[in-house]
């Protein structure tokens, strides 16, 4: 096979190094040395093993390639140039304003599945893509280029555990063991055995090679392709900056353009115009799709006592019946979040991710790469564990649906470690996100369905305890909307609540009305986007908004309301959790936090 | 030795089970079965191996015991009762409002170092406590009781890597392999070998035992104590709910009181009154303390161009010279954060945590348990990786200092994956936190010193690029304060900025003043607590506040300002990052995000 011609592979790799040096030199920054160490690995992958139709990035039979070491972007872009999908002119726009060739890869490029650059994320996302392959019964492979430094991230070992235990043989990690991190030597240097022992202990097939020897690389990639029932980790010993003496295997040469790029290019044998013909996938794959039946939205009679987490479970089951593309993941708490209801009905589309929230979210990101509609659930508090993955999902424009149960002090006796009190703030700050917080079962079911077609990261916050059903089945709750639940001509203030505090607000409003102090109540179930029009109208009418939330005072519902009306300047009074709760009953917790009906009544009376 | 009497140990363990069942029964909730599986392990530890003076919890020679599986709190409290430090009456206050015996342990109890309950955190924190032991040259041991389910958390493997590589022989993990998680069986069931292989690969000494056999337990604990140069993991096969047929080794019995507690107590042989005499530490240890010299606060002349990250490095070095209790940790980016400056001066007090941000923060939490003043730094963006650890540090009341560099779009070409745009929101929502954001080098040095004596989680946000020095050396910047930088009688609005946007605000104010539109400028370097008085005064005077921040629009400086003045109701206009940035120069980024001087000028003109 000509592509296995060693001279050709060496020329291709040299060109990748040259172009990496040139791109970084033109930009005046970037990571050429981290690109140069992996050039041989990627040259052999592209020339001999990758199956990818660059003319049709959406071909479902295409392999997936994820640069978990996203800072090696010059290498990735040099590969695209060698594959003929970008030209040299575009290569040299690297890191410039408006260029698709950003400092770290993002899906602005049609061949990039997810944004990387926060280390330790590419492999867990690759696990999700590999999981989808098994679900779809399509034999694509998922190649992940990892750095050695990022193997210190715990998320890598969550991925190793999941992939190893599930036997994801379609997942191949290529680790560029170049010995040098950003600041200095890595912990294990060139001891590829240290990494091999770790991956091996987690159930992976491992191969240790010289990462600059095309023959060994080819052997390893081939071996990985032929390995059954286990993912493969290729531990490739390489030299950072390979090929240029100024930087080769030297400390202090991370993340900067070379001092003398022209000399480096000469040292590498000069510019070339080598093309690589990447193999197209052999067959047109048709991904398996699950059969569907009609949508039967669950319905609860007004007045029933039902927790919104229970409604989520039932509604997800109904959605799963109607849509074959819905999958559910959970962090070993499905009996609490109630994902269990879906899991029992659709075991093939349920994924137990165990107590590994980073991998939970990463798997969802990986599965949506393949067009699935993932819902990933755990306690709202524990979603903070995956904050960086959620942040990067926003950067990727990934459409994932997160569900956080056991929100707020209302969980009661379990205490502060289990209370989601920061989740609204975390999800509100996420780029392109949607944040929903229902107060009753029928609203939960309606919002869960709305989420299915949302783009970006969306979030549903659910409550542990039962709350009364206040909305009729079948009512619509558009994202970005709100519901005015109490409104009288003489309202002295408007209470804005969501979730569990809606019921406290209604009780408070009734008590105040009995005392001749009419107040309005708005159910702000859509925290982001927020219904600014309704809030501005209320602010204009009553002049005072009282926000009540089972969440910390920073970054949640109160801030969303203040923000919506801030140019208008009404009085906004915020009731939220400010102290550190301990154990107590749910009702005691709401009272202690000053967010129950009595606290609302007191706040209104204080203000008027 | 009488305490090694098997009959006694069995009686003690039975009492721990009985009391766990009783406490949960009285509470009507809790995790008795997760307590029962580990009762023998803890009985032998308390009776034979723990060295702890319950009369003097502050004795520096005391061992440390961390329940990483915090839900086994009934067992911990039953141990305290057996040790005689709480009585039976208090035991039965478990999970009640006002009780110290919360659903999950917190440092409200003097013998609890840190709050647990978010799984996978106790072991990484234990690593920090063990690191402190080496620094102090005190031979205490750190015992961590882990569950098997929580070994799926990546943070456990960050801890395994750090402890294994550093050879922390004073750290002993006792893993209660009871086979059952919350929802059902764990991934590896009773395959203790699966865990032993993993820990072994990370360099740990491992022992697999029957966790209900006091002889085997005693042997293993003894072996762990005698193991040099390696931490030890004891993988103990146990049965969840051991001793009570209703729940023993059964699914569906997690996290709830037993149905028939009286029958269970009878089955366990009835209530007992066994006491355990925990050995006191053999010697009075005097922790090693580092010598200090005088404080030489670094000073920069007004007008110099210096990055606040560089100032942080210099200031930390100066603080380290003056205070021997200051230690620094970094996530393999010390050359970027500039922790490097401290590391070179005080190598013994610098800890390279590699790219493992959860362990980075957990190590800081662990070291402050022993009275150290840790400063932990990485890119602001990557602190999101440790969000759950930061959240729990807040619950623990841990005094740690976090430093996030490379804040905002102002980093330039590296792109969104590297930009800290959510950090202010994350740190503001943390319970008991302080959030500081300096705009020049002298202010950075002043705030860094202020942080040393702050309680709780404090955060310093630094900027990558150079900014002009605007404050004289030696000026004071109290936490909770602000600086009025421009103020004129006829101000039409007040611009509120911090960090990099202070300089944009000053430039905008000068331009506007030249156009006869005077505006005020406030440097809001303390984002939490915020200087409400100054903001209210400005709002009262000018009626319009324009906030400008290099951060997302949600949860940051703008929300802090809105919140401070919300009851007053001025107009607040927020300039913040709302789109997804790409690569561009720092100046282009500020312009594209609409937070540069031109954007501020335009906003003022639009409003007036």
PDB file of C-alpha atoms in Angstrom, chain A residues 309-471:
ATOM      1  CA  UNK A 309     -39.052  14.742  40.253  1.00  0.00           C
ATOM      2  CA  UNK A 310     -41.734  12.048  40.009  1.00  0.00           C
ATOM      3  CA  UNK A 311     -43.375  13.992  37.204  1.00  0.00           C
ATOM      4  CA  UNK A 312     -40.034  14.211  35.420  1.00  0.00           C
ATOM      5  CA  UNK A 313     -39.699  10.425  35.498  1.00  0.00           C
ATOM      6  CA  UNK A 314     -43.184   9.839  34.121  1.00  0.00           C
ATOM      7  CA  UNK A 315     -42.861  12.567  31.521  1.00  0.00           C
ATOM      8  CA  UNK A 316     -39.491  11.265  30.346  1.00  0.00           C
ATOM      9  CA  UNK A 317     -41.000   7.816  29.908  1.00  0.00           C
ATOM     10  CA  UNK A 318     -43.802   9.315  27.820  1.00  0.00           C
ATOM     11  CA  UNK A 319     -41.328  11.302  25.762  1.00  0.00           C
ATOM     12  CA  UNK A 320     -39.210   8.197  25.266  1.00  0.00           C
ATOM     13  CA  UNK A 321     -42.199   6.349  23.875  1.00  0.00           C
ATOM     14  CA  UNK A 322     -42.950   9.118  21.401  1.00  0.00           C
ATOM     15  CA  UNK A 323     -39.370   9.831  20.385  1.00  0.00           C
ATOM     16  CA  UNK A 324     -36.845   7.174  19.643  1.00  0.00           C
ATOM     17  CA  UNK A 325     -33.982   9.615  19.805  1.00  0.00           C
ATOM     18  CA  UNK A 326     -34.404  10.329  23.506  1.00  0.00           C
ATOM     19  CA  UNK A 327     -31.839   8.680  25.767  1.00  0.00           C
ATOM     20  CA  UNK A 328     -31.416   9.038  29.525  1.00  0.00           C
ATOM     21  CA  UNK A 329     -28.326   8.967  31.702  1.00  0.00           C
ATOM     22  CA  UNK A 330     -28.078   9.067  35.462  1.00  0.00           C
ATOM     23  CA  UNK A 331     -25.390   9.260  38.113  1.00  0.00           C
ATOM     24  CA  UNK A 332     -26.362   6.213  40.188  1.00  0.00           C
ATOM     25  CA  UNK A 333     -29.294   8.010  41.786  1.00  0.00           C
ATOM     26  CA  UNK A 334     -32.047   7.114  39.312  1.00  0.00           C
ATOM     27  CA  UNK A 335     -34.267   5.936  42.156  1.00  0.00           C
ATOM     28  CA  UNK A 336     -34.042   9.429  43.640  1.00  0.00           C
ATOM     29  CA  UNK A 337     -34.075  11.547  40.494  1.00  0.00           C
ATOM     30  CA  UNK A 338     -36.770   9.190  39.120  1.00  0.00           C
ATOM     31  CA  UNK A 339     -34.955   8.521  35.865  1.00  0.00           C
ATOM     32  CA  UNK A 340     -35.686   4.986  37.040  1.00  0.00           C
ATOM     33  CA  UNK A 341     -39.157   5.186  35.492  1.00  0.00           C
ATOM     34  CA  UNK A 342     -37.602   5.675  32.046  1.00  0.00           C
ATOM     35  CA  UNK A 343     -34.907   3.096  32.732  1.00  0.00           C
ATOM     36  CA  UNK A 344     -37.429   0.369  33.459  1.00  0.00           C
ATOM     37  CA  UNK A 345     -39.392   1.090  30.296  1.00  0.00           C
ATOM     38  CA  UNK A 346     -36.444   1.624  27.942  1.00  0.00           C
ATOM     39  CA  UNK A 347     -33.453  -0.236  29.332  1.00  0.00           C
ATOM     40  CA  UNK A 348     -31.619  -0.046  25.990  1.00  0.00           C
ATOM     41  CA  UNK A 349     -31.781   3.735  26.036  1.00  0.00           C
ATOM     42  CA  UNK A 350     -30.863   4.167  29.683  1.00  0.00           C
ATOM     43  CA  UNK A 351     -27.247   4.539  30.716  1.00  0.00           C
ATOM     44  CA  UNK A 352     -26.104   4.055  34.284  1.00  0.00           C
ATOM     45  CA  UNK A 353     -23.038   6.294  34.586  1.00  0.00           C
ATOM     46  CA  UNK A 354     -22.488   5.517  38.266  1.00  0.00           C
ATOM     47  CA  UNK A 355     -21.180   8.237  40.582  1.00  0.00           C
ATOM     48  CA  UNK A 356     -19.115  10.047  37.965  1.00  0.00           C
ATOM     49  CA  UNK A 357     -20.827  13.316  37.134  1.00  0.00           C
ATOM     50  CA  UNK A 358     -18.140  14.560  34.757  1.00  0.00           C
ATOM     51  CA  UNK A 359     -18.497  11.428  32.650  1.00  0.00           C
ATOM     52  CA  UNK A 360     -22.278  11.706  32.991  1.00  0.00           C
ATOM     53  CA  UNK A 361     -22.306  15.102  31.307  1.00  0.00           C
ATOM     54  CA  UNK A 362     -19.511  14.208  28.879  1.00  0.00           C
ATOM     55  CA  UNK A 363     -21.425  11.132  27.725  1.00  0.00           C
ATOM     56  CA  UNK A 364     -24.442  13.315  27.042  1.00  0.00           C
ATOM     57  CA  UNK A 365     -22.254  15.681  25.022  1.00  0.00           C
ATOM     58  CA  UNK A 366     -20.810  12.757  23.084  1.00  0.00           C
ATOM     59  CA  UNK A 367     -24.190  11.238  22.329  1.00  0.00           C
ATOM     60  CA  UNK A 368     -25.652  14.503  21.041  1.00  0.00           C
ATOM     61  CA  UNK A 369     -22.742  14.645  18.569  1.00  0.00           C
ATOM     62  CA  UNK A 370     -24.506  11.730  16.924  1.00  0.00           C
ATOM     63  CA  UNK A 371     -27.942  13.338  16.988  1.00  0.00           C
ATOM     64  CA  UNK A 372     -29.334  11.762  20.140  1.00  0.00           C
ATOM     65  CA  UNK A 373     -31.362  13.801  22.629  1.00  0.00           C
ATOM     66  CA  UNK A 374     -29.757  13.038  25.967  1.00  0.00           C
ATOM     67  CA  UNK A 375     -31.317  13.827  29.346  1.00  0.00           C
ATOM     68  CA  UNK A 376     -28.724  13.520  32.121  1.00  0.00           C
ATOM     69  CA  UNK A 377     -29.865  13.593  35.720  1.00  0.00           C
ATOM     70  CA  UNK A 378     -28.407  13.686  39.187  1.00  0.00           C
ATOM     71  CA  UNK A 379     -28.888  15.747  42.325  1.00  0.00           C
ATOM     72  CA  UNK A 380     -28.671  19.451  41.469  1.00  0.00           C
ATOM     73  CA  UNK A 381     -25.888  19.801  44.032  1.00  0.00           C
ATOM     74  CA  UNK A 382     -23.732  17.219  42.300  1.00  0.00           C
ATOM     75  CA  UNK A 383     -24.029  18.812  38.871  1.00  0.00           C
ATOM     76  CA  UNK A 384     -21.488  21.299  40.229  1.00  0.00           C
ATOM     77  CA  UNK A 385     -19.019  18.419  39.888  1.00  0.00           C
ATOM     78  CA  UNK A 386     -19.416  18.732  36.129  1.00  0.00           C
ATOM     79  CA  UNK A 387     -19.304  22.525  35.922  1.00  0.00           C
ATOM     80  CA  UNK A 388     -16.335  22.669  33.577  1.00  0.00           C
ATOM     81  CA  UNK A 389     -17.948  20.105  31.284  1.00  0.00           C
ATOM     82  CA  UNK A 390     -21.161  22.128  31.267  1.00  0.00           C
ATOM     83  CA  UNK A 391     -19.157  25.266  30.514  1.00  0.00           C
ATOM     84  CA  UNK A 392     -17.440  23.573  27.581  1.00  0.00           C
ATOM     85  CA  UNK A 393     -20.737  22.089  26.369  1.00  0.00           C
ATOM     86  CA  UNK A 394     -21.844  25.697  26.063  1.00  0.00           C
ATOM     87  CA  UNK A 395     -18.733  26.548  24.044  1.00  0.00           C
ATOM     88  CA  UNK A 396     -19.386  23.488  21.865  1.00  0.00           C
ATOM     89  CA  UNK A 397     -22.993  24.503  21.292  1.00  0.00           C
ATOM     90  CA  UNK A 398     -23.876  21.013  22.449  1.00  0.00           C
ATOM     91  CA  UNK A 399     -27.589  20.307  22.863  1.00  0.00           C
ATOM     92  CA  UNK A 400     -27.841  18.457  26.141  1.00  0.00           C
ATOM     93  CA  UNK A 401     -30.584  18.387  28.733  1.00  0.00           C
ATOM     94  CA  UNK A 402     -29.621  18.355  32.379  1.00  0.00           C
ATOM     95  CA  UNK A 403     -31.969  17.557  35.211  1.00  0.00           C
ATOM     96  CA  UNK A 404     -31.069  18.455  38.789  1.00  0.00           C
ATOM     97  CA  UNK A 405     -33.213  16.982  41.521  1.00  0.00           C
ATOM     98  CA  UNK A 406     -33.287  17.643  45.268  1.00  0.00           C
ATOM     99  CA  UNK A 407     -33.008  21.384  44.745  1.00  0.00           C
ATOM    100  CA  UNK A 408     -32.708  23.674  47.695  1.00  0.00           C
ATOM    101  CA  UNK A 409     -33.136  23.530  51.445  1.00  0.00           C
ATOM    102  CA  UNK A 410     -36.554  21.947  50.857  1.00  0.00           C
ATOM    103  CA  UNK A 411     -34.892  18.510  50.791  1.00  0.00           C
ATOM    104  CA  UNK A 412     -34.900  18.671  54.585  1.00  0.00           C
ATOM    105  CA  UNK A 413     -32.905  16.382  56.868  1.00  0.00           C
ATOM    106  CA  UNK A 414     -30.069  15.342  54.571  1.00  0.00           C
ATOM    107  CA  UNK A 415     -28.365  18.693  55.138  1.00  0.00           C
ATOM    108  CA  UNK A 416     -26.285  21.118  53.095  1.00  0.00           C
ATOM    109  CA  UNK A 417     -24.029  18.672  51.260  1.00  0.00           C
ATOM    110  CA  UNK A 418     -27.057  17.361  49.344  1.00  0.00           C
ATOM    111  CA  UNK A 419     -28.794  20.698  48.699  1.00  0.00           C
ATOM    112  CA  UNK A 420     -28.628  22.220  45.250  1.00  0.00           C
ATOM    113  CA  UNK A 421     -28.261  25.904  46.138  1.00  0.00           C
ATOM    114  CA  UNK A 422     -25.838  27.059  43.455  1.00  0.00           C
ATOM    115  CA  UNK A 423     -27.236  25.308  40.387  1.00  0.00           C
ATOM    116  CA  UNK A 424     -29.355  28.137  39.006  1.00  0.00           C
ATOM    117  CA  UNK A 425     -26.351  30.456  39.065  1.00  0.00           C
ATOM    118  CA  UNK A 426     -24.121  27.857  37.434  1.00  0.00           C
ATOM    119  CA  UNK A 427     -26.567  27.106  34.657  1.00  0.00           C
ATOM    120  CA  UNK A 428     -27.529  30.733  34.088  1.00  0.00           C
ATOM    121  CA  UNK A 429     -23.901  31.683  33.426  1.00  0.00           C
ATOM    122  CA  UNK A 430     -23.494  28.898  30.881  1.00  0.00           C
ATOM    123  CA  UNK A 431     -23.333  30.284  27.357  1.00  0.00           C
ATOM    124  CA  UNK A 432     -26.513  29.742  25.361  1.00  0.00           C
ATOM    125  CA  UNK A 433     -28.299  27.944  28.182  1.00  0.00           C
ATOM    126  CA  UNK A 434     -31.969  27.591  29.100  1.00  0.00           C
ATOM    127  CA  UNK A 435     -32.965  27.263  32.763  1.00  0.00           C
ATOM    128  CA  UNK A 436     -36.391  25.932  33.738  1.00  0.00           C
ATOM    129  CA  UNK A 437     -37.810  25.410  37.201  1.00  0.00           C
ATOM    130  CA  UNK A 438     -41.335  23.993  37.382  1.00  0.00           C
ATOM    131  CA  UNK A 439     -43.590  24.129  40.415  1.00  0.00           C
ATOM    132  CA  UNK A 440     -46.018  21.335  39.667  1.00  0.00           C
ATOM    133  CA  UNK A 441     -46.258  18.006  37.918  1.00  0.00           C
ATOM    134  CA  UNK A 442     -48.144  19.061  34.788  1.00  0.00           C
ATOM    135  CA  UNK A 443     -45.811  22.006  34.264  1.00  0.00           C
ATOM    136  CA  UNK A 444     -42.855  19.676  34.631  1.00  0.00           C
ATOM    137  CA  UNK A 445     -44.186  17.384  31.946  1.00  0.00           C
ATOM    138  CA  UNK A 446     -44.816  20.293  29.600  1.00  0.00           C
ATOM    139  CA  UNK A 447     -41.336  21.774  30.113  1.00  0.00           C
ATOM    140  CA  UNK A 448     -39.638  18.409  29.720  1.00  0.00           C
ATOM    141  CA  UNK A 449     -41.156  18.090  26.263  1.00  0.00           C
ATOM    142  CA  UNK A 450     -40.174  21.658  25.380  1.00  0.00           C
ATOM    143  CA  UNK A 451     -36.578  20.783  26.201  1.00  0.00           C
ATOM    144  CA  UNK A 452     -36.387  18.050  23.583  1.00  0.00           C
ATOM    145  CA  UNK A 453     -36.028  20.499  20.732  1.00  0.00           C
ATOM    146  CA  UNK A 454     -33.997  23.184  22.473  1.00  0.00           C
ATOM    147  CA  UNK A 455     -30.526  23.913  21.235  1.00  0.00           C
ATOM    148  CA  UNK A 456     -27.655  24.342  23.644  1.00  0.00           C
ATOM    149  CA  UNK A 457     -27.508  23.349  27.273  1.00  0.00           C
ATOM    150  CA  UNK A 458     -30.908  23.247  28.927  1.00  0.00           C
ATOM    151  CA  UNK A 459     -31.639  22.590  32.556  1.00  0.00           C
ATOM    152  CA  UNK A 460     -34.669  21.395  34.488  1.00  0.00           C
ATOM    153  CA  UNK A 461     -34.633  21.834  38.255  1.00  0.00           C
ATOM    154  CA  UNK A 462     -36.828  19.469  40.247  1.00  0.00           C
ATOM    155  CA  UNK A 463     -37.907  19.238  43.856  1.00  0.00           C
ATOM    156  CA  UNK A 464     -37.738  16.282  46.224  1.00  0.00           C
ATOM    157  CA  UNK A 465     -40.965  16.737  48.151  1.00  0.00           C
ATOM    158  CA  UNK A 466     -44.541  16.637  46.971  1.00  0.00           C
ATOM    159  CA  UNK A 467     -46.169  19.873  45.889  1.00  0.00           C
ATOM    160  CA  UNK A 468     -49.803  20.446  44.949  1.00  0.00           C
ATOM    161  CA  UNK A 469     -50.751  20.283  41.291  1.00  0.00           C
ATOM    162  CA  UNK A 470     -52.020  23.759  40.386  1.00  0.00           C
ATOM    163  CA  UNK A 471     -52.104  23.653  36.595  1.00  0.00           C
TER     164      UNK A 471
END
